[in-house]
XYZ file of C-alpha atoms in Angstrom:
768
model
C -36.555 37.078 -5.620
C -37.997 40.504 -4.984
C -40.223 42.143 -2.311
C -43.601 43.640 -3.290
C -45.953 45.557 -1.006
C -49.275 43.965 -0.147
C -51.482 46.012 2.186
C -49.375 46.491 5.432
C -47.276 43.332 4.889
C -44.153 42.775 2.955
C -44.435 39.669 0.853
C -41.824 37.676 -0.866
C -42.443 36.679 -4.490
C -40.450 34.733 -6.949
C -41.598 35.513 -10.404
C -38.094 35.048 -11.706
C -37.350 31.633 -10.319
C -36.011 30.615 -13.737
C -33.344 33.403 -13.501
C -32.588 32.371 -9.834
C -31.995 28.805 -10.713
C -29.519 30.056 -13.421
C -27.741 31.879 -10.652
C -27.635 28.629 -8.608
C -26.165 26.741 -11.608
C -23.629 29.495 -12.033
C -22.658 29.187 -8.502
C -22.336 25.536 -8.713
C -20.109 25.560 -11.763
C -17.747 28.197 -10.367
C -17.565 26.310 -6.978
C -17.075 22.996 -8.731
C -14.285 24.507 -10.878
C -12.699 25.798 -7.578
C -12.737 22.268 -6.166
C -11.305 21.064 -9.456
C -8.376 23.412 -9.479
C -7.598 23.287 -5.609
C -7.336 19.359 -5.727
C -4.224 18.006 -7.459
C -4.673 15.319 -10.163
C -5.741 11.845 -8.969
C -6.368 13.112 -5.418
C -10.022 12.156 -5.586
C -11.293 8.715 -4.845
C -10.287 6.212 -7.752
C -9.367 9.084 -10.100
C -6.277 7.476 -11.401
C -8.085 4.048 -12.042
C -10.893 5.856 -13.943
C -8.475 7.871 -15.921
C -6.644 4.730 -16.848
C -9.769 3.108 -17.969
C -10.694 6.101 -20.153
C -7.148 6.366 -21.653
C -7.241 2.576 -22.486
C -10.518 3.121 -24.270
C -9.131 6.150 -26.296
C -6.145 4.125 -27.310
C -7.520 0.746 -27.889
C -11.111 1.537 -28.814
C -12.227 -1.625 -26.721
C -12.875 -2.315 -23.062
C -10.186 -3.830 -20.832
C -10.701 -7.292 -19.308
C -10.517 -7.677 -15.647
C -8.173 -10.354 -14.344
C -5.960 -11.165 -11.380
C -3.192 -9.038 -13.143
C -5.501 -5.964 -13.287
C -4.167 -4.837 -9.917
C -0.933 -3.857 -11.652
C -2.733 -1.908 -14.525
C -3.616 1.769 -14.287
C -7.395 0.925 -14.219
C -7.101 -1.795 -11.485
C -10.584 -2.785 -10.312
C -12.494 -0.205 -12.466
C -12.326 -2.271 -15.540
C -15.538 -4.095 -14.487
C -17.411 -0.756 -14.084
C -20.136 0.106 -16.428
C -18.314 2.264 -19.089
C -20.628 5.119 -19.981
C -18.542 7.951 -18.208
C -15.290 6.279 -19.439
C -16.534 6.334 -22.996
C -17.412 10.042 -22.718
C -14.059 10.740 -21.062
C -12.264 8.880 -23.793
C -13.409 11.233 -26.444
C -11.816 14.207 -24.559
C -8.532 12.202 -24.157
C -8.457 10.976 -27.649
C -6.630 14.081 -29.145
C -3.611 13.659 -26.716
C -3.846 9.881 -25.978
C -0.475 9.260 -27.902
C 1.451 11.730 -25.647
C -0.112 10.886 -22.361
C 2.019 8.601 -20.129
C 0.436 5.373 -18.889
C 1.596 5.991 -15.318
C 1.767 9.864 -15.218
C 2.359 10.237 -11.431
C 4.244 8.093 -8.957
C 2.316 6.722 -6.099
C 3.075 7.831 -2.502
C 3.857 4.491 -0.806
C 3.149 6.084 2.725
C -0.237 7.589 1.683
C -2.822 7.624 4.517
C -5.671 6.474 2.286
C -8.892 6.089 4.282
C -7.324 7.458 7.426
C -8.901 10.828 8.105
C -7.214 11.289 11.459
C -3.750 10.804 10.002
C -1.968 14.235 10.267
C 0.023 13.783 6.961
C 0.524 11.949 3.738
C -2.947 12.997 2.465
C -1.528 12.658 -1.087
C -2.000 9.373 -2.778
C 0.469 10.540 -5.489
C 3.713 12.541 -5.644
C 3.108 15.871 -7.469
C 6.072 17.535 -9.078
C 5.935 21.427 -9.437
C 3.202 22.476 -11.892
C 5.795 23.645 -14.477
C 7.311 20.209 -14.706
C 3.980 18.515 -15.620
C 3.194 17.996 -19.371
C 0.453 20.401 -20.290
C -1.395 17.654 -22.215
C -1.681 15.674 -19.008
C -2.895 18.743 -16.852
C -5.607 19.630 -19.413
C -6.664 15.998 -19.930
C -7.355 15.781 -16.200
C -9.325 18.979 -16.092
C -11.377 18.140 -19.237
C -12.224 14.633 -17.847
C -13.293 16.362 -14.583
C -15.437 18.939 -16.519
C -17.530 16.084 -17.809
C -18.491 15.332 -14.121
C -19.125 19.185 -13.597
C -21.485 19.165 -16.506
C -23.310 16.092 -14.900
C -23.408 17.862 -11.616
C -25.087 20.928 -13.109
C -27.655 18.592 -14.738
C -28.258 17.100 -11.262
C -28.889 20.563 -9.825
C -31.345 21.528 -12.569
C -33.133 18.085 -12.325
C -33.402 18.446 -8.699
C -35.113 21.831 -9.027
C -37.506 20.372 -11.488
C -38.229 17.349 -9.210
C -38.867 19.691 -6.265
C -41.150 21.880 -8.325
C -43.264 18.857 -9.069
C -43.547 18.030 -5.299
C -44.143 21.726 -4.420
C -46.072 23.151 -7.341
C -47.354 26.144 -5.192
C -44.049 26.845 -3.339
C -41.339 27.654 -5.978
C -39.080 29.022 -3.276
C -38.940 25.619 -1.654
C -37.803 24.126 -4.830
C -35.170 26.815 -5.361
C -33.903 26.411 -1.802
C -33.505 22.617 -2.254
C -31.542 23.059 -5.461
C -29.409 25.705 -3.955
C -28.675 23.663 -0.840
C -27.538 20.744 -3.118
C -25.438 23.106 -5.236
C -23.517 24.251 -2.234
C -23.063 20.638 -0.761
C -19.195 20.314 -0.467
C -18.962 16.512 -0.992
C -21.260 16.913 -4.132
C -19.055 19.618 -5.414
C -15.959 17.535 -4.644
C -17.270 14.425 -6.490
C -18.835 16.431 -9.235
C -15.361 17.713 -10.150
C -13.781 14.299 -10.053
C -12.789 11.844 -12.814
C -15.366 9.342 -11.697
C -18.703 7.869 -12.909
C -20.422 8.957 -9.703
C -21.556 12.432 -11.096
C -22.863 10.713 -14.216
C -25.024 8.200 -12.319
C -26.230 10.874 -10.089
C -27.396 13.101 -12.961
C -29.212 10.294 -14.847
C -30.913 8.935 -11.755
C -32.250 12.351 -10.856
C -33.533 12.923 -14.366
C -35.199 9.543 -14.334
C -36.841 10.135 -10.930
C -38.074 13.640 -12.251
C -39.689 11.962 -15.258
C -41.113 9.248 -13.074
C -42.774 11.727 -10.808
C -44.254 13.309 -14.043
C -45.615 9.971 -15.103
C -47.294 9.621 -11.460
C -48.721 13.214 -11.630
C -49.981 13.088 -15.243
C -50.730 9.325 -15.251
C -48.427 8.749 -18.046
C -45.891 10.593 -20.267
C -46.005 12.007 -23.696
C -44.260 10.235 -26.511
C -41.287 12.578 -26.315
C -41.008 12.194 -22.499
C -41.314 8.399 -22.861
C -38.491 8.304 -25.391
C -36.442 10.484 -23.162
C -36.990 8.462 -19.994
C -36.205 5.292 -22.075
C -32.916 6.702 -23.213
C -32.051 7.940 -19.711
C -32.864 4.689 -18.123
C -30.776 2.795 -20.692
C -27.871 5.191 -19.938
C -28.387 4.889 -16.252
C -27.970 1.098 -16.455
C -24.706 1.643 -18.279
C -23.404 4.313 -15.907
C -23.214 2.378 -12.641
C -24.596 -0.792 -11.255
C -26.867 0.998 -8.747
C -28.581 2.527 -11.700
C -30.456 -0.778 -12.066
C -32.309 0.141 -8.901
C -34.362 2.502 -10.990
C -36.180 -0.542 -12.536
C -36.892 -1.853 -9.083
C -38.814 1.375 -8.345
C -40.261 2.250 -11.879
C -41.734 -1.130 -12.495
C -44.185 -1.329 -9.635
C -45.084 2.258 -9.868
C -45.951 2.114 -13.494
C -47.829 -1.190 -13.016
C -49.766 0.440 -10.323
C -50.648 3.398 -12.550
C -51.810 1.064 -15.296
C -53.960 -0.833 -12.904
C -55.584 2.335 -11.288
C -56.861 4.093 -14.379
C -56.724 5.438 -17.828
C -54.072 8.040 -18.853
C -54.893 11.421 -20.151
C -55.247 11.820 -23.958
C -52.083 11.938 -26.165
C -50.109 10.236 -23.355
C -48.390 6.840 -23.508
C -49.968 4.326 -21.135
C -47.722 3.558 -18.044
C -47.349 -0.124 -19.170
C -46.114 1.239 -22.482
C -43.655 3.382 -20.643
C -42.456 0.502 -18.746
C -41.947 -1.574 -21.772
C -40.016 1.205 -23.490
C -37.798 1.599 -20.459
C -37.097 -2.236 -20.329
C -36.456 -2.261 -24.061
C -33.999 0.598 -23.928
C -32.126 -0.889 -20.911
C -31.859 -4.174 -22.799
C -30.584 -2.602 -26.038
C -28.314 0.081 -24.588
C -26.882 -1.934 -21.615
C -27.700 -5.433 -22.143
C -24.650 -6.196 -24.204
C -22.438 -5.017 -21.422
C -23.975 -7.372 -18.853
C -23.910 -10.252 -21.270
C -20.219 -9.477 -21.727
C -19.664 -9.767 -18.102
C -21.523 -13.083 -17.947
C -19.330 -14.519 -20.674
C -15.972 -13.213 -19.218
C -16.599 -13.609 -15.350
C -19.712 -15.740 -15.035
C -21.351 -12.751 -13.350
C -23.429 -10.264 -15.202
C -22.626 -7.424 -12.829
C -18.801 -8.022 -12.915
C -18.752 -7.480 -9.067
C -16.985 -10.797 -8.384
C -14.203 -9.707 -10.777
C -13.944 -6.392 -8.915
C -13.882 -7.923 -5.512
C -10.880 -10.058 -6.664
C -8.903 -6.903 -6.994
C -10.146 -4.726 -4.064
C -10.531 -7.653 -1.737
C -13.430 -8.654 0.556
C -14.107 -9.484 4.238
C -13.641 -13.132 4.973
C -17.290 -13.131 6.253
C -19.887 -10.345 6.025
C -19.698 -7.660 8.749
C -22.218 -7.697 11.610
C -25.055 -5.292 12.122
C -23.140 -3.650 15.062
C -20.174 -3.095 12.829
C -22.356 -1.555 10.102
C -23.968 0.882 12.652
C -20.472 1.944 13.737
C -19.438 2.342 10.009
C -22.425 4.638 9.611
C -20.508 7.499 11.237
C -17.927 7.464 8.315
C -20.905 7.176 5.859
C -22.572 10.250 7.450
C -19.266 12.313 7.495
C -18.323 11.527 3.887
C -21.806 12.391 2.663
C -21.333 15.995 3.716
C -17.637 16.334 3.123
C -14.597 14.074 3.460
C -12.009 15.060 0.868
C -8.988 13.608 -0.730
C -8.814 9.792 -0.532
C -11.328 9.856 2.429
C -8.495 11.415 4.545
C -9.203 15.088 4.748
C -11.734 16.363 7.223
C -13.382 19.669 7.718
C -13.288 21.197 11.164
C -15.096 18.869 13.669
C -17.754 21.639 14.589
C -18.832 21.789 10.967
C -20.002 18.066 11.155
C -21.529 18.664 14.611
C -23.619 21.504 13.107
C -24.676 19.361 10.123
C -25.652 16.374 12.535
C -27.770 18.878 14.477
C -29.367 20.080 11.228
C -30.003 16.535 10.202
C -31.600 15.726 13.466
C -33.742 18.828 13.183
C -34.931 17.747 9.786
C -35.813 14.312 10.997
C -37.742 15.901 13.904
C -39.461 18.182 11.345
C -40.532 15.288 9.268
C -42.106 13.669 12.316
C -43.870 16.964 13.037
C -45.147 17.169 9.500
C -46.519 13.647 9.585
C -48.152 14.297 12.978
C -49.897 17.469 11.487
C -51.203 15.454 8.645
C -52.605 12.799 10.978
C -54.087 15.326 13.341
C -55.900 17.190 10.525
C -57.017 13.881 8.977
C -55.816 15.195 5.768
C -55.831 12.615 2.974
C -53.832 13.627 -0.088
C -54.651 12.314 -3.512
C -53.329 8.871 -4.166
C -50.994 10.080 -6.925
C -49.502 12.597 -4.332
C -48.990 9.794 -1.858
C -47.340 7.692 -4.526
C -44.942 10.487 -5.499
C -43.896 10.898 -1.876
C -43.597 7.111 -1.552
C -41.017 7.089 -4.446
C -39.216 9.940 -2.607
C -39.016 7.788 0.527
C -38.192 4.437 -1.105
C -35.525 5.482 -3.527
C -33.002 6.698 -0.745
C -33.854 3.554 1.323
C -33.057 1.316 -1.680
C -29.763 3.086 -2.426
C -28.924 2.905 1.312
C -29.617 -0.779 1.440
C -27.218 -1.228 -1.575
C -24.458 0.761 0.151
C -24.789 -1.236 3.390
C -24.764 -4.524 1.497
C -21.604 -3.525 -0.299
C -19.915 -2.272 2.918
C -20.784 -5.731 4.495
C -18.510 -7.461 2.000
C -15.793 -5.021 1.296
C -14.530 -1.729 2.851
C -16.546 0.945 1.110
C -19.048 2.790 3.248
C -18.761 6.116 1.411
C -21.198 8.900 1.405
C -20.818 9.467 -2.426
C -22.402 6.087 -2.977
C -25.650 7.751 -1.724
C -25.484 10.425 -4.339
C -28.019 8.779 -6.784
C -30.565 9.565 -4.148
C -29.347 13.133 -3.519
C -32.520 14.855 -4.889
C -35.004 12.883 -2.716
C -32.645 13.401 0.304
C -32.508 17.148 -0.158
C -36.306 17.242 -0.545
C -36.727 15.409 2.742
C -34.291 17.688 4.496
C -36.060 20.706 3.095
C -39.620 19.346 4.278
C -38.262 18.811 7.740
C -36.611 22.152 8.147
C -39.696 23.845 6.696
C -42.031 22.069 9.163
C -40.103 23.511 12.254
C -39.803 27.099 11.003
C -42.599 29.639 11.339
C -43.915 30.823 7.963
C -42.937 34.458 8.568
C -39.295 33.485 9.209
C -38.759 31.067 6.357
C -37.615 33.382 3.588
C -35.188 35.316 5.802
C -33.775 32.174 7.428
C -33.409 30.541 4.005
C -31.311 33.392 2.679
C -29.115 33.415 5.831
C -28.702 29.594 5.698
C -27.866 29.574 2.039
C -25.467 32.395 2.482
C -23.516 30.578 5.272
C -23.631 27.240 3.404
C -22.437 28.704 0.201
C -19.585 30.451 2.035
C -18.367 27.286 3.729
C -18.453 25.473 0.448
C -16.275 28.212 -1.044
C -13.954 28.360 1.892
C -13.247 24.606 2.172
C -11.015 24.352 -0.974
C -8.782 27.101 0.413
C -8.861 26.368 4.110
C -9.025 22.605 4.161
C -8.257 20.890 0.804
C -5.404 22.807 -0.639
C -3.177 22.988 2.557
C -3.201 19.242 2.858
C -1.202 19.117 -0.481
C 1.021 22.121 0.188
C 4.670 21.178 1.017
C 5.970 22.697 4.303
C 8.416 25.570 4.156
C 11.744 25.006 2.218
C 14.291 27.030 0.422
C 17.909 28.244 0.440
C 17.279 31.075 2.913
C 14.837 29.232 5.197
C 15.342 30.516 8.758
C 15.886 27.773 11.412
C 13.908 28.026 14.597
C 15.692 29.307 17.835
C 14.575 26.056 19.578
C 16.520 23.887 17.157
C 18.430 21.016 18.629
C 21.541 20.838 16.460
C 22.445 17.303 15.099
C 24.627 17.623 11.978
C 24.324 13.957 10.852
C 24.871 13.094 7.246
C 22.738 10.602 5.340
C 23.946 10.200 1.855
C 23.123 13.351 -0.075
C 21.279 14.902 2.833
C 22.329 16.428 6.128
C 20.125 16.477 9.307
C 20.790 20.018 10.588
C 18.663 19.548 13.647
C 15.099 18.944 14.989
C 12.536 20.470 17.302
C 10.256 18.470 19.604
C 7.418 19.307 22.019
C 8.300 19.142 25.693
C 6.822 17.159 27.150
C 4.579 14.673 25.282
C 1.797 12.830 27.140
C 1.137 9.082 26.639
C -1.748 8.430 24.296
C -0.945 11.460 22.244
C 1.526 12.099 19.240
C 4.975 13.602 19.447
C 5.375 16.102 16.598
C 9.004 16.093 15.672
C 10.131 18.516 12.962
C 13.327 17.582 11.278
C 15.318 20.143 9.219
C 17.308 18.682 6.329
C 19.717 20.382 3.892
C 20.498 18.908 0.513
C 24.231 18.555 0.046
C 24.113 16.552 -3.328
C 21.667 15.903 -6.045
C 19.494 12.832 -5.345
C 17.720 10.843 -8.116
C 15.836 8.575 -5.730
C 12.856 9.235 -3.426
C 14.120 8.201 0.021
C 11.802 7.542 2.885
C 12.572 8.988 6.326
C 11.802 6.911 9.444
C 11.502 8.389 13.050
C 11.136 6.129 16.020
C 10.910 6.704 19.807
C 12.405 4.187 22.364
C 11.391 4.745 25.923
C 12.261 3.151 29.387
C 14.662 0.260 29.166
C 14.527 0.711 25.181
C 10.786 0.064 25.055
C 9.574 0.758 21.560
C 7.053 3.567 21.670
C 6.066 4.551 18.260
C 7.212 5.152 14.588
C 6.322 7.368 11.704
C 7.608 6.728 8.135
C 7.053 9.134 5.285
C 8.595 10.887 2.350
C 9.904 14.344 3.567
C 7.543 17.148 3.893
C 4.688 14.784 5.037
C 4.678 12.995 1.767
C 4.537 16.189 -0.315
C 8.296 16.997 -0.982
C 10.303 13.776 -1.780
C 14.115 14.059 -2.139
C 13.984 13.961 -5.841
C 12.575 17.470 -5.686
C 15.342 18.939 -3.584
C 17.731 21.488 -4.838
C 21.292 21.450 -3.565
C 21.815 23.865 -0.665
C 18.102 24.175 0.193
C 16.776 23.590 3.637
C 13.648 21.388 3.988
C 11.107 21.252 6.764
C 10.042 17.734 7.504
C 7.423 17.193 10.181
C 6.850 13.695 11.772
C 3.927 12.621 13.988
C 5.045 9.783 16.285
C 2.250 8.001 18.279
C 3.022 7.363 21.838
C 0.965 4.454 23.423
C -1.136 5.228 26.461
C 0.610 2.409 28.549
C 4.184 3.851 28.038
C 6.253 3.514 31.195
C 6.862 7.161 32.118
C 8.373 9.612 32.865
C 11.200 8.935 30.382
C 13.578 10.816 28.148
C 12.772 8.745 25.015
C 15.546 8.253 22.482
C 14.790 9.703 19.079
C 16.006 7.701 16.022
C 16.136 9.047 12.611
C 16.892 6.788 9.681
C 16.761 7.165 5.818
C 15.992 4.122 3.498
C 14.858 3.033 0.101
C 11.156 2.066 0.436
C 11.203 -0.706 -2.173
C 14.141 -2.783 -0.583
C 14.149 -1.303 2.905
C 17.906 -0.737 2.450
C 19.090 1.950 4.885
C 21.305 4.788 3.890
C 24.406 4.885 6.073
C 24.444 7.629 8.762
C 27.520 9.583 9.728
C 27.743 11.858 12.916
C 29.629 15.143 12.374
C 32.554 13.799 14.430
C 33.639 10.557 16.003
C 32.955 7.063 14.948
C 29.609 5.994 13.487
C 27.269 4.638 16.206
C 25.476 1.467 15.812
C 21.956 3.129 16.016
C 20.784 6.475 14.545
C 19.906 7.951 18.032
C 20.095 11.751 17.110
C 18.374 13.117 20.229
C 15.595 12.729 22.725
C 11.930 13.579 23.385
C 10.483 13.870 26.923
C 7.447 11.771 27.550
C 5.521 11.943 30.777
C 2.105 12.458 32.344
C 1.481 15.673 34.477
C 2.548 14.926 37.973
C -0.101 15.445 40.815
C 0.731 18.236 43.176
C 2.909 17.211 46.014
C 1.412 18.350 49.268
C 3.374 16.218 51.742
C 6.747 16.814 53.472
C 9.735 15.514 51.607
C 11.816 12.851 53.236
C 14.896 14.907 52.480
C 15.887 18.054 50.616
C 18.941 18.389 48.503
C 20.479 21.297 46.665
C 19.680 22.345 43.090
C 15.923 21.906 43.652
C 15.886 18.187 44.222
C 14.016 16.560 47.102
C 13.353 12.931 48.071
C 9.567 12.778 48.370
C 9.224 9.121 49.308
C 11.003 5.786 49.658
C 10.191 2.234 49.875
C 12.457 -0.657 50.747
C 11.591 -4.239 49.987
C 13.924 -7.121 51.076
C 14.374 -10.271 48.948
C 16.115 -12.503 51.580
C 16.461 -15.552 49.282
C 18.167 -13.614 46.509
C 20.056 -11.434 49.121
C 19.141 -8.256 47.470
C 17.374 -4.992 48.444
C 14.876 -3.324 46.139
C 15.012 0.396 46.906
C 12.117 2.418 45.393
C 12.528 6.184 45.454
C 10.348 8.995 44.379
C 12.219 12.186 43.627
C 10.562 15.643 43.571
C 11.895 18.462 41.238
C 11.279 21.634 43.136
C 12.893 23.449 40.234
C 14.631 22.319 36.964
C 18.098 20.831 38.076
C 21.048 22.340 36.243
C 23.088 19.124 35.558
C 22.585 15.389 35.310
C 23.290 13.727 38.717
C 23.941 10.159 39.601
C 22.035 8.401 42.444
C 24.017 6.243 44.764
C 22.632 3.619 47.112
C 25.150 2.381 49.702
C 25.191 -0.262 52.440
C 27.430 0.931 55.349
C 28.034 -0.112 58.996
C 25.348 1.370 61.190
C 26.005 4.859 62.352
C 29.270 5.149 60.432
C 30.396 6.767 57.282
C 32.867 4.022 56.393
C 33.555 2.751 52.876
C 30.367 1.075 51.462
C 30.165 -2.836 51.680
C 27.819 -2.822 48.793
C 26.629 -0.049 46.309
C 24.733 0.697 43.172
C 25.147 3.957 41.217
C 22.970 5.032 38.354
C 21.361 7.944 36.969
C 17.515 8.104 37.825
C 15.570 5.374 36.088
C 18.840 3.846 34.902
C 19.607 6.982 32.818
C 16.280 7.146 31.082
C 15.138 10.192 33.032
C 18.272 12.171 33.882
C 17.954 15.002 36.280
C 18.756 17.579 33.610
C 15.434 16.773 31.819
C 13.343 17.328 35.008
C 10.841 20.156 35.177
C 9.544 21.892 38.220
C 6.844 19.766 39.878
C 7.925 16.407 38.464
C 7.621 13.370 40.620
C 10.095 10.839 39.197
C 9.968 7.125 40.282
C 13.396 5.549 40.545
C 14.222 1.913 41.337
C 17.582 0.505 42.439
C 18.631 -3.168 43.225
C 21.234 -3.286 45.983
C 23.082 -6.708 46.273
C 23.607 -7.750 49.913
C 26.934 -9.409 50.644
C 27.125 -12.711 52.865
C 30.916 -12.442 53.488
C 30.661 -9.763 56.196
C 30.459 -9.946 60.043
C 27.053 -10.179 61.462
C 25.814 -6.879 62.738
C 23.587 -3.759 61.936
C 23.899 -1.824 58.699
C 22.424 1.261 57.203
C 21.293 1.902 53.632
C 21.974 5.556 52.597
C 20.933 7.431 49.506
C 22.254 10.486 47.721
C 23.292 12.047 44.559
C 26.656 13.274 43.071
C 28.061 14.985 39.877
C 29.536 12.078 37.716
C 32.107 14.394 36.270
C 33.662 15.478 39.601
C 32.250 12.958 42.103
C 31.060 15.807 44.366
C 27.992 14.942 46.268
C 24.895 17.003 46.042
C 24.506 18.873 49.413
C 21.708 17.708 51.771
C 19.900 20.580 53.681
C 20.262 20.149 56.589
C 23.296 17.822 56.554
C 22.848 14.461 58.210
C 24.602 14.414 61.715
C 26.433 11.068 60.695
C 26.015 10.520 56.934
C 26.593 14.165 55.837
C 25.161 14.568 52.340
C 23.201 11.287 52.303
C 19.980 10.155 53.845
C 19.360 6.731 55.395
C 16.381 4.926 54.095
C 16.609 1.495 55.888
C 18.436 -0.310 58.779
C 19.156 -4.012 58.223
C 20.252 -6.835 60.522
C 22.551 -9.658 59.360
C 23.035 -12.773 61.610
C 25.775 -14.225 59.327
C 23.272 -16.098 57.267
C 20.229 -14.149 56.726
C 19.336 -10.569 56.153
C 16.261 -8.784 57.632
C 14.919 -5.320 58.008
C 15.358 -3.892 61.507
C 12.070 -2.822 63.026
C 13.624 0.212 64.792
C 14.710 2.010 61.532
C 17.282 4.811 61.963
C 15.313 8.127 62.112
C 16.119 10.879 59.725
C 17.386 14.388 60.573
C-alpha cells in the first residue's frame, strides 16, 4: 500500500494489491518453514501415522486395510482416511522408501498427549541428536511437510480471492483477511505437518471461492466448471468432511437454476452441479465403494473407531459446551500433541478479539436493518454460504467429539476462509473508517510477530533437554544423596520449601552416568506424607522425557526435573518422604538401589520435601515458651475413660527455626511432684513426620499424643506434664520461666483416679 495526497486529506490506496498478497504468501511460507524446522519429526498430531500410511503406499503401491491389528502398525487408525494427501506424499518418499525404517523413532511411553497442563513429556517420541538420524529420514519428513506448506499457501491465496469477491470495492479488507489467516499460529503449525488437514483446507477454500463466483455470475465458464469439478472430486478424496461441500453446493446451484438464466457463454448451474457430482463419483467413488466392501461402511469411520476407541454412549450437550474451551484454544494455537500452550494472556486477548468481532457482526446486522438496506439476492446467497459452511463444519466436529475424544480446532480449518471473513467484518464494523488502515497495520504487525515468536519461545523449548554435560555445575542448594542405581548415580536433588497442598512439588534430580546404558530406564518419584499417606507420583524418562538413559555419556551429569502433584486434602504440615526408583517400563522391574554406605534400605527414601499450608498469624498468648524459639500455643485434653487413655492435642508455635530435632514427652506424675512418670509417651512432633528441625518461623504445628492411663496405681490426683528434650543427650529444652514444681515441663491437665475410673479434675492446675 502507499499513501497519495487528495486535497487536504491523506488517502490510503492499494493499486499493488497483487504484489502485497505475494508478500503475504512469502511471509506464510517463511513462517511455516519455521514451524516445520522448530518442531521435531512426528511431534504434530498423527504425523507418524500419516507418514506410515504414505510410506506403505510408496512401498506396496496399494492401500493398507484397516483391522483390529492396525493399532500395532505404523499407520494405526489412519488407514481408513481418504488417501489423496498420502498418495502425494508417497511420491516424495518413493526415492528413499527402501532405506527408511518402518518405525524410525521410539515412542515416549510417558508422553502427556492431550494434556496441555502437564509440565513435561511434551514429546510423543524420543529424539536422538540430529547427527544420529539418517539424512534420508530427516529430508523425507520435511518434504512430506512441504506438501502441506504448499497447500497452506494455496489456502491463503484462495482466501484472498474469496474475500475479493465478497468485498469487490474494498481490496484492503481482502488483503487484511488473507494476512490474518497467513499469520494464524495453529494454521501455520498444521500447514507444516504431515497430515491431510492442509490439503482438505486448501481444496475446500478453492471450491468455496468458485461457488461464490457461480453465485455472483449466475454460473461458471466451462474452464471454471471443469476446475470446480476436479477440485470437488479431489476434496471428496482428501477428507470425509470434504463431502459437506456437496451439501452446500447442491441447494445453492439448484436455487440458481430456478431463479434465472445464466449469462452467455456460461454453464448453467444445473450443469455445474452435474459436473461436480460426476467428478466426485469418478474420482472418489471407488474409495467409498472399497470401504463398503471392506468394512460395511462407505466412510470407513467404523473401522477407525475400532482403533481410536469411542465413548460408551454419546456425550451430553453440557459436556460438549465444556469441551468447546479446548476447541477454541486449539483453533488459535495448541501445539505438539495438543499439549503445548501459548501464554494464557494470549488466549485471553484472542477471546476478547473474538467477542469484539461477534459484537461487530451484531452491529453490522443492526445497521442494515436500520437503513432498511436490501442487498441483491445473489449477495445474500453468497453471505448465506459464508455463514452456513462454518456451521456445517462445526456440527460435524461436535458430532465427532460426541462419540470419540477429538474436539480439535484443526478440524474447523476447512471453514477457515469464511471464519476469517466473518472476523474481519465484525472488527471493521466497530472501527471508525479513519482508523482502520492504521489499526490494520498495527494489528497485523503484532499478529505476525507473535506467530514468529511462538516457535522460538514456546514450541522448541518444550523439546529441548535440560542442562547436562561433563562440567555441569551443581546448585548450592543440592541435597547430597549418592545412591547408585545400576549404571547411574543419584548425586542429589533440590526441592522447593515448602509445597502447598493442591500444587505441584518440582523436585530436580541430578544424575551422573557411571557406566554405558543400552536401555531406556524410567525414573519414578513419589511423596509419602503423614503416617505414610501416599501424596503423589511422577514417572518419566530423565529430562522430562527428552533425554533417556540411552543418550547418556559416561561421566556426564544430567538434570532431571520431576513435577509431583500434591492433593488438596493432604494432612499437613508434614515433612514428606521422597522416594526415587528406576525401572524398566515394559516389565516394571526395578533396578536395585544402593546407598553410599551401610546396608540397602527396604524402600528408596532418599530425602524429604516439606508440605504445608501457610499458618495464620498467631496473635494470642502462648501457653508456655521454651528455648530455641519453640512455644506451646495451645493444648486440648480429651479423656477416653473406657479405654483408659488420654488424648493430648498440642499446637506448637515456631517463633524461629529450631536448630535441632527435639522429642516431645507427655508424662503422668503424682500431683505437684517431679517423681518418676507412672505413664509416658515420647515421640517427635507428629510421630516424626514433622520434626522440629524442619519448622520455619511462624509455623503452627498440630501434634497429637495418646497417653495410656494405668489402673494398677493408688487412687489419687495426678498431673499430665509436657515438654521437649534432645534425643541424643536426653537434655530437656528449657522452659522460660521454669515451672515452680515441674521445672522444664508444663502441666496441661490434672486427673483424678478413684481406683477404678479416671476423670479430669475440674480445678486444673494453673500454669506459671
